[in-house]
PDB file of C-alpha atoms in Angstrom:
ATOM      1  CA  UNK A   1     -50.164  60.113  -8.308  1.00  0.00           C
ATOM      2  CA  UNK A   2     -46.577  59.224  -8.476  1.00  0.00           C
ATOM      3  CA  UNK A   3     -45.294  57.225 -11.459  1.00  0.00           C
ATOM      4  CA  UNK A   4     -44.042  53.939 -10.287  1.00  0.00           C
ATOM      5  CA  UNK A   5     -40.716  52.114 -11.734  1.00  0.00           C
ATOM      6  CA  UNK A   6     -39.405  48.544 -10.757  1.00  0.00           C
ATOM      7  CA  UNK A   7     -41.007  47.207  -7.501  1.00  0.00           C
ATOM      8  CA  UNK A   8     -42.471  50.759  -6.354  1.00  0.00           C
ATOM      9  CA  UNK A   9     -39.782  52.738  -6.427  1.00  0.00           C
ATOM     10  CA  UNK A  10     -40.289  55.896  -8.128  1.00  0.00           C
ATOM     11  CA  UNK A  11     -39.229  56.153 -11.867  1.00  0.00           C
ATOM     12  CA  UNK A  12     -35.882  58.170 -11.302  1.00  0.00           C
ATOM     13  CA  UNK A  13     -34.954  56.252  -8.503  1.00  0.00           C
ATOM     14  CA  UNK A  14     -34.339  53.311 -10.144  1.00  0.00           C
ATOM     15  CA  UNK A  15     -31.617  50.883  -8.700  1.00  0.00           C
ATOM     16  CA  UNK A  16     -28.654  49.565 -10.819  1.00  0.00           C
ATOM     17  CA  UNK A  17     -27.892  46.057 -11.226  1.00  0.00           C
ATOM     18  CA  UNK A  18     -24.368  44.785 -12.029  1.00  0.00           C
ATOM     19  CA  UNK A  19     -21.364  46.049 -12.019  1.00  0.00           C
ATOM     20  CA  UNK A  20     -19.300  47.990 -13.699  1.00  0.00           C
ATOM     21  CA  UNK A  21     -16.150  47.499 -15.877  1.00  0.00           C
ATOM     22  CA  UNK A  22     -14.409  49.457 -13.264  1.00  0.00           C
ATOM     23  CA  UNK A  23     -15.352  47.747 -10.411  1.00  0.00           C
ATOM     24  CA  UNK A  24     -14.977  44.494 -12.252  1.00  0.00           C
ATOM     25  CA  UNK A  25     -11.008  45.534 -12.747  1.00  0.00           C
ATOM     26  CA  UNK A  26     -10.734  46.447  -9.387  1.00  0.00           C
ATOM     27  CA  UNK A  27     -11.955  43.375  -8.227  1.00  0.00           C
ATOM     28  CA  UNK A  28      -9.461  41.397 -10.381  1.00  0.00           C
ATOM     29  CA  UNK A  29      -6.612  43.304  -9.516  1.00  0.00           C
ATOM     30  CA  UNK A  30      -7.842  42.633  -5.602  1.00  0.00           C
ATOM     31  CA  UNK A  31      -7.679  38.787  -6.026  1.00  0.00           C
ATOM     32  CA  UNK A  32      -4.821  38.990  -8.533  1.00  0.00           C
ATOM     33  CA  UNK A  33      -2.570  40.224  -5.602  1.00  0.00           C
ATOM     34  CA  UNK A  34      -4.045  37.736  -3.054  1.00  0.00           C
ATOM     35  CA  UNK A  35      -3.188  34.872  -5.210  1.00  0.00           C
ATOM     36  CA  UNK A  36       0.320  36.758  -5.817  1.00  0.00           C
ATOM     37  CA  UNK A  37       1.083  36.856  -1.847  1.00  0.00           C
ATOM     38  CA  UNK A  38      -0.882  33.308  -1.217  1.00  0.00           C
ATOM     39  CA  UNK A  39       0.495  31.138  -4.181  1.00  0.00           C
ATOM     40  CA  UNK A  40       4.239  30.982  -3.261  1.00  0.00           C
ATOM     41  CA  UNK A  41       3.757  30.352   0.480  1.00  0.00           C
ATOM     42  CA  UNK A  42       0.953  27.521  -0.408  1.00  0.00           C
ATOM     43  CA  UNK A  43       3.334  26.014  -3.450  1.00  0.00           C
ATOM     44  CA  UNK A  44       5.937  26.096  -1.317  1.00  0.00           C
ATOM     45  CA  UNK A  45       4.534  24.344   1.411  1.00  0.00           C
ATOM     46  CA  UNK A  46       3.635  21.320  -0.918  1.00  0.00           C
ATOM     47  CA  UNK A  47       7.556  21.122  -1.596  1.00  0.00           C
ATOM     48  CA  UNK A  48       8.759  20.622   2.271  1.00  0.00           C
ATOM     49  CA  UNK A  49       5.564  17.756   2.240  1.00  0.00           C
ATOM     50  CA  UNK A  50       7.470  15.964  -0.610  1.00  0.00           C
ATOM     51  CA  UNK A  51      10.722  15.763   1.416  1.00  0.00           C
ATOM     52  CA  UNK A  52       9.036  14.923   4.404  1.00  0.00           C
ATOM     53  CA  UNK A  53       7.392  12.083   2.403  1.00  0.00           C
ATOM     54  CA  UNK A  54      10.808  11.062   1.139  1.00  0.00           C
ATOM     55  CA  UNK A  55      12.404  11.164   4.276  1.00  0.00           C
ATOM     56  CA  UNK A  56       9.303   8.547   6.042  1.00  0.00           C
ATOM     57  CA  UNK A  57       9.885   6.427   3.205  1.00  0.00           C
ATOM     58  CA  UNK A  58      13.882   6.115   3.378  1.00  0.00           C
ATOM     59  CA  UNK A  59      12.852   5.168   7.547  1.00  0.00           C
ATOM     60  CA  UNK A  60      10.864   2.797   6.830  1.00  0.00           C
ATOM     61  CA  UNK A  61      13.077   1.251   3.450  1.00  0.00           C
ATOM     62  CA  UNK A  62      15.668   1.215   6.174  1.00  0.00           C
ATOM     63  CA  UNK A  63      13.848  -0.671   9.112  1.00  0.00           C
ATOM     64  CA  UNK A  64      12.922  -3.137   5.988  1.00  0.00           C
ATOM     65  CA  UNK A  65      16.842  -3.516   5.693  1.00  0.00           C
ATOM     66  CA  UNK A  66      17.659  -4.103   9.215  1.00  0.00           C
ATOM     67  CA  UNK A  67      14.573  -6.822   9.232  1.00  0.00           C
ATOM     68  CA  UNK A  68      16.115  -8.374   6.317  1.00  0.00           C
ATOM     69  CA  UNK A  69      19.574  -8.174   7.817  1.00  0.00           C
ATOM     70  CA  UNK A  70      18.151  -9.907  11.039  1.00  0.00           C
ATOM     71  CA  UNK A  71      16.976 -12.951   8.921  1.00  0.00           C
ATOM     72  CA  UNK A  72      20.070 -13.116   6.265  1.00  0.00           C
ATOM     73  CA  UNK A  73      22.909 -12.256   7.926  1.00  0.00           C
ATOM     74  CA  UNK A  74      23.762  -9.550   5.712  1.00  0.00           C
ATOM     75  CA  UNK A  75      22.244  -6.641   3.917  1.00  0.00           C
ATOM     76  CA  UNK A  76      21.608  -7.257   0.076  1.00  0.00           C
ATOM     77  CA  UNK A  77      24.335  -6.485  -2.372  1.00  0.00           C
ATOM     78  CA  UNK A  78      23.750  -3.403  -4.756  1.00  0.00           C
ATOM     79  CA  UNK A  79      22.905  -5.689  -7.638  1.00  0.00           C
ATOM     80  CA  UNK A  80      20.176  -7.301  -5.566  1.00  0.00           C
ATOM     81  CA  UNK A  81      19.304  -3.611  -4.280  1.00  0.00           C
ATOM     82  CA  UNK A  82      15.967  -3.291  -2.956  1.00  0.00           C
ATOM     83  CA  UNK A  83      14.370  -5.443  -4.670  1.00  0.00           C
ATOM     84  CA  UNK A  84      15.507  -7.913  -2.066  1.00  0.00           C
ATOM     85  CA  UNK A  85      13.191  -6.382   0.111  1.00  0.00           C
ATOM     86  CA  UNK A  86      10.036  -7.745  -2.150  1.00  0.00           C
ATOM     87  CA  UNK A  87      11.887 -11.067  -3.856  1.00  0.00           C
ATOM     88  CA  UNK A  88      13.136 -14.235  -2.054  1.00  0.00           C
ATOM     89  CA  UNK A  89      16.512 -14.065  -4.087  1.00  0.00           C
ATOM     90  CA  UNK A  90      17.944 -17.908  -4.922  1.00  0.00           C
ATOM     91  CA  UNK A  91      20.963 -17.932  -2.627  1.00  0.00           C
ATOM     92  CA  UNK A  92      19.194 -16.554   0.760  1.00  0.00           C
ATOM     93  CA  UNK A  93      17.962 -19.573   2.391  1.00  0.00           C
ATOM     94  CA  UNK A  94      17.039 -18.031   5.438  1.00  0.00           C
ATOM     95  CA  UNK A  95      14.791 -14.976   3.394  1.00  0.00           C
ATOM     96  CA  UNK A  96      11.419 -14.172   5.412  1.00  0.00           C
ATOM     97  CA  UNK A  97       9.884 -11.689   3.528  1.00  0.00           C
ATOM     98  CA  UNK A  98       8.334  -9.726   1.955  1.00  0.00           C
ATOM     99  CA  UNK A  99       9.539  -7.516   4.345  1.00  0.00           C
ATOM    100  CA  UNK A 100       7.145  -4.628   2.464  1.00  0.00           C
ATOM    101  CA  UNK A 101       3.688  -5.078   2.171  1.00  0.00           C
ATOM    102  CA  UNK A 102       3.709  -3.405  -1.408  1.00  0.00           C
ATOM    103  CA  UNK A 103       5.945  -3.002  -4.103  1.00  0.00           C
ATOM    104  CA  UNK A 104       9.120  -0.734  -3.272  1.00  0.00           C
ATOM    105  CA  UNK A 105       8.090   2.720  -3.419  1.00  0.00           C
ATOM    106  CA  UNK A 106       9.481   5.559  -5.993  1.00  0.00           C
ATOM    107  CA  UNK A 107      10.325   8.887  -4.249  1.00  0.00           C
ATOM    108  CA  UNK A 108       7.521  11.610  -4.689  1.00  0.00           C
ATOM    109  CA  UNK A 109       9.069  12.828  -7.656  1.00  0.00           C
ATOM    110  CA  UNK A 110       8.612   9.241  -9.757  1.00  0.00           C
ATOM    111  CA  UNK A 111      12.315   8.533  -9.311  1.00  0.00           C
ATOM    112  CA  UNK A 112      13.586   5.052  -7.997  1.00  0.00           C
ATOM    113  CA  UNK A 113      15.495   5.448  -4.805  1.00  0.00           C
ATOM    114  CA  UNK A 114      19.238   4.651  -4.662  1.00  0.00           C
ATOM    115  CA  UNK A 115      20.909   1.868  -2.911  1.00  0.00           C
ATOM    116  CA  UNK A 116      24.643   0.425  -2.390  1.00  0.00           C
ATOM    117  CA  UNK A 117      26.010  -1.557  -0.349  1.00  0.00           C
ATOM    118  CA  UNK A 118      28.144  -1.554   1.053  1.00  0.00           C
ATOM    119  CA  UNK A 119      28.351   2.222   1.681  1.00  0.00           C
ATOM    120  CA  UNK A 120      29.902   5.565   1.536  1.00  0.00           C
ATOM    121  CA  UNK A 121      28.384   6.744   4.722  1.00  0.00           C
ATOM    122  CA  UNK A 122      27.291   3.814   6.629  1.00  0.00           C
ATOM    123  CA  UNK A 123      26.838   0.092   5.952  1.00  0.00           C
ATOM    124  CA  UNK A 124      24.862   1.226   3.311  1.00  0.00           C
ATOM    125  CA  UNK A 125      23.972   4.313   1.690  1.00  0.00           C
ATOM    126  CA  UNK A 126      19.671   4.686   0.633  1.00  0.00           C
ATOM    127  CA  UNK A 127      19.059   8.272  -1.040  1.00  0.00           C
ATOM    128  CA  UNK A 128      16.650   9.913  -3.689  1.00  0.00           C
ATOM    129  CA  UNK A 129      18.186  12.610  -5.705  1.00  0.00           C
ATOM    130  CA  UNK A 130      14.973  15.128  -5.045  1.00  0.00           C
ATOM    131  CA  UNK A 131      12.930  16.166  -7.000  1.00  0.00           C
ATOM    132  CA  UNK A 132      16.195  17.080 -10.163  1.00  0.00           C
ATOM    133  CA  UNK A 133      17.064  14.015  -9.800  1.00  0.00           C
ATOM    134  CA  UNK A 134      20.664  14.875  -9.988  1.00  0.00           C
ATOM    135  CA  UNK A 135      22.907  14.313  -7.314  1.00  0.00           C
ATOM    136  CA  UNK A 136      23.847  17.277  -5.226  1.00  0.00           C
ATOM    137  CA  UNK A 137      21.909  20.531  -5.365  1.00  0.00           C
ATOM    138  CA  UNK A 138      20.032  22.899  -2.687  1.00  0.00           C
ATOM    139  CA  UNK A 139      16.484  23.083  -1.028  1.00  0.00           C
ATOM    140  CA  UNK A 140      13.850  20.485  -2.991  1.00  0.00           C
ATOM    141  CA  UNK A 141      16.396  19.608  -5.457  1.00  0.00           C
ATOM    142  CA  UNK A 142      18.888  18.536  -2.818  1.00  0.00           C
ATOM    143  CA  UNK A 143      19.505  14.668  -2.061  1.00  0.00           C
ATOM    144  CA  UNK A 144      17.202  13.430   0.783  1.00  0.00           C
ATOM    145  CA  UNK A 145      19.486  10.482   2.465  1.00  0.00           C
ATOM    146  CA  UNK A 146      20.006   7.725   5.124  1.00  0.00           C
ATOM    147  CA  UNK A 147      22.465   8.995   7.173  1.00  0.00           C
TER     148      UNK A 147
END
Protein backbone atom coordinates (compact mmCIF):
# COMPACT_ATOMS: atom_id res chain seq x y z
CA UNK A 1 0.00 0.00 0.00
CA UNK A 2 0.91 3.41 -1.10
CA UNK A 3 1.81 6.03 1.52
CA UNK A 4 -0.68 8.78 1.41
CA UNK A 5 0.24 12.71 1.83
CA UNK A 6 -2.31 15.70 1.97
CA UNK A 7 -5.82 14.72 0.67
CA UNK A 8 -4.61 11.32 -1.07
CA UNK A 9 -2.11 12.33 -3.04
CA UNK A 10 0.90 10.33 -2.79
CA UNK A 11 3.73 11.57 -0.42
CA UNK A 12 6.14 12.99 -3.21
CA UNK A 13 3.50 14.45 -5.03
CA UNK A 14 2.68 16.89 -2.78
CA UNK A 15 1.21 20.27 -4.12
CA UNK A 16 2.74 23.71 -3.22
CA UNK A 17 0.84 26.42 -1.77
CA UNK A 18 1.84 30.10 -2.18
CA UNK A 19 3.91 31.77 -4.06
CA UNK A 20 7.09 32.53 -4.47
CA UNK A 21 9.31 35.65 -3.95
CA UNK A 22 9.81 35.53 -7.62
CA UNK A 23 6.54 35.36 -8.73
CA UNK A 24 5.52 37.82 -6.08
CA UNK A 25 8.13 40.46 -7.90
CA UNK A 26 6.87 39.66 -11.06
CA UNK A 27 3.55 40.30 -10.15
CA UNK A 28 4.45 43.76 -8.73
CA UNK A 29 6.41 44.81 -11.49
CA UNK A 30 3.12 43.65 -13.75
CA UNK A 31 0.75 46.08 -11.88
CA UNK A 32 3.53 48.61 -11.26
CA UNK A 33 3.54 49.27 -15.10
CA UNK A 34 -0.30 49.17 -15.41
CA UNK A 35 -0.67 51.83 -12.89
CA UNK A 36 2.41 53.63 -14.77
CA UNK A 37 0.42 53.61 -18.29
CA UNK A 38 -3.21 54.01 -16.43
CA UNK A 39 -2.41 56.81 -13.79
CA UNK A 40 -1.57 59.76 -16.13
CA UNK A 41 -4.43 59.20 -18.60
CA UNK A 42 -7.00 58.73 -15.46
CA UNK A 43 -5.28 61.95 -13.49
CA UNK A 44 -5.46 63.68 -16.38
CA UNK A 45 -8.86 63.18 -17.17
CA UNK A 46 -9.94 64.56 -13.66
CA UNK A 47 -8.11 67.91 -14.80
CA UNK A 48 -10.28 68.61 -18.18
CA UNK A 49 -13.54 67.72 -15.53
CA UNK A 50 -12.33 70.70 -13.38
CA UNK A 51 -12.37 73.13 -16.35
CA UNK A 52 -15.41 71.84 -17.61
CA UNK A 53 -16.86 72.47 -14.10
CA UNK A 54 -15.45 75.98 -14.20
CA UNK A 55 -16.61 76.74 -17.44
CA UNK A 56 -20.72 75.53 -16.35
CA UNK A 57 -20.28 77.64 -13.48
CA UNK A 58 -19.00 80.99 -15.27
CA UNK A 59 -22.56 80.12 -17.71
CA UNK A 60 -24.58 80.01 -15.26
CA UNK A 61 -22.76 83.17 -12.93
CA UNK A 62 -23.37 84.87 -16.23
CA UNK A 63 -27.16 84.09 -16.95
CA UNK A 64 -27.39 85.23 -13.03
CA UNK A 65 -25.91 88.63 -14.40
CA UNK A 66 -28.09 89.12 -17.30
CA UNK A 67 -31.23 88.23 -14.79
CA UNK A 68 -29.96 90.79 -12.53
CA UNK A 69 -29.33 93.22 -15.35
CA UNK A 70 -33.03 92.63 -16.53
CA UNK A 71 -34.36 93.77 -13.06
CA UNK A 72 -31.65 96.72 -12.27
CA UNK A 73 -30.91 98.25 -15.21
CA UNK A 74 -27.36 97.68 -14.98
CA UNK A 75 -24.87 95.03 -14.10
CA UNK A 76 -23.27 95.44 -10.52
CA UNK A 77 -20.18 97.52 -10.13
CA UNK A 78 -16.85 95.60 -9.28
CA UNK A 79 -17.07 96.68 -5.66
CA UNK A 80 -20.51 95.13 -5.40
CA UNK A 81 -19.05 92.10 -7.58
CA UNK A 82 -20.95 89.05 -7.26
CA UNK A 83 -22.07 89.27 -4.29
CA UNK A 84 -24.89 91.25 -5.83
CA UNK A 85 -26.04 88.19 -7.15
CA UNK A 86 -26.91 86.78 -3.38
CA UNK A 87 -27.47 90.44 -1.47
CA UNK A 88 -30.25 93.03 -2.13
CA UNK A 89 -27.57 95.92 -2.10
CA UNK A 90 -29.18 99.43 -0.47
CA UNK A 91 -29.36 101.52 -3.63
CA UNK A 92 -31.12 98.82 -6.09
CA UNK A 93 -34.69 99.35 -5.56
CA UNK A 94 -35.80 97.28 -8.20
CA UNK A 95 -33.35 94.00 -6.86
CA UNK A 96 -35.34 90.54 -7.29
CA UNK A 97 -33.10 88.14 -6.15
CA UNK A 98 -31.41 85.98 -5.04
CA UNK A 99 -30.81 85.31 -8.39
CA UNK A 100 -28.64 81.99 -7.04
CA UNK A 101 -30.16 79.53 -5.07
CA UNK A 102 -26.85 79.09 -2.95
CA UNK A 103 -24.07 81.03 -2.00
CA UNK A 104 -21.72 82.13 -5.02
CA UNK A 105 -19.64 79.32 -5.89
CA UNK A 106 -15.57 79.15 -5.67
CA UNK A 107 -13.95 77.63 -8.82
CA UNK A 108 -12.91 73.87 -8.36
CA UNK A 109 -9.68 74.83 -7.21
CA UNK A 110 -11.11 76.85 -3.85
CA UNK A 111 -10.39 80.16 -5.56
CA UNK A 112 -13.09 83.02 -5.71
CA UNK A 113 -13.95 83.85 -9.25
CA UNK A 114 -13.10 87.29 -10.70
CA UNK A 115 -15.41 90.00 -11.67
CA UNK A 116 -15.23 93.75 -13.15
CA UNK A 117 -17.28 95.70 -14.54
CA UNK A 118 -17.27 97.20 -16.61
CA UNK A 119 -14.93 95.08 -18.78
CA UNK A 120 -11.89 94.40 -20.76
CA UNK A 121 -13.57 92.04 -23.09
CA UNK A 122 -17.19 92.59 -22.88
CA UNK A 123 -19.56 94.49 -20.58
CA UNK A 124 -17.98 92.63 -18.09
CA UNK A 125 -15.22 90.36 -17.70
CA UNK A 126 -16.05 86.85 -15.10
CA UNK A 127 -12.80 84.52 -15.00
CA UNK A 128 -11.04 82.02 -12.52
CA UNK A 129 -7.35 81.97 -12.74
CA UNK A 130 -7.27 77.84 -12.88
CA UNK A 131 -6.20 75.88 -10.86
CA UNK A 132 -2.37 78.42 -10.20
CA UNK A 133 -4.38 80.84 -9.59
CA UNK A 134 -2.23 83.25 -11.42
CA UNK A 135 -3.32 84.99 -14.30
CA UNK A 136 -2.12 83.71 -17.61
CA UNK A 137 -0.54 80.29 -17.99
CA UNK A 138 -1.24 77.02 -20.26
CA UNK A 139 -3.51 73.83 -20.06
CA UNK A 140 -5.21 73.52 -16.24
CA UNK A 141 -3.33 76.43 -15.07
CA UNK A 142 -4.66 78.66 -17.82
CA UNK A 143 -7.56 81.30 -17.07
CA UNK A 144 -11.03 79.77 -17.77
CA UNK A 145 -13.18 83.07 -18.89
CA UNK A 146 -16.47 84.70 -20.07
CA UNK A 147 -15.83 85.64 -23.32
Amino acid sequence: MQKTGHIGMPAGRRRRRGFTLLELLVVMVIIGLLAGFVAPKYFSQIGKSEVKVARAQIDALGKALDQYRLDVGHYPTTEQGLASLVMRQPSEDKWDGPYLQKDIPADPWGNPYVFVMPGEHGEYDLLSYGRDGMPGGEGQAGDITSW
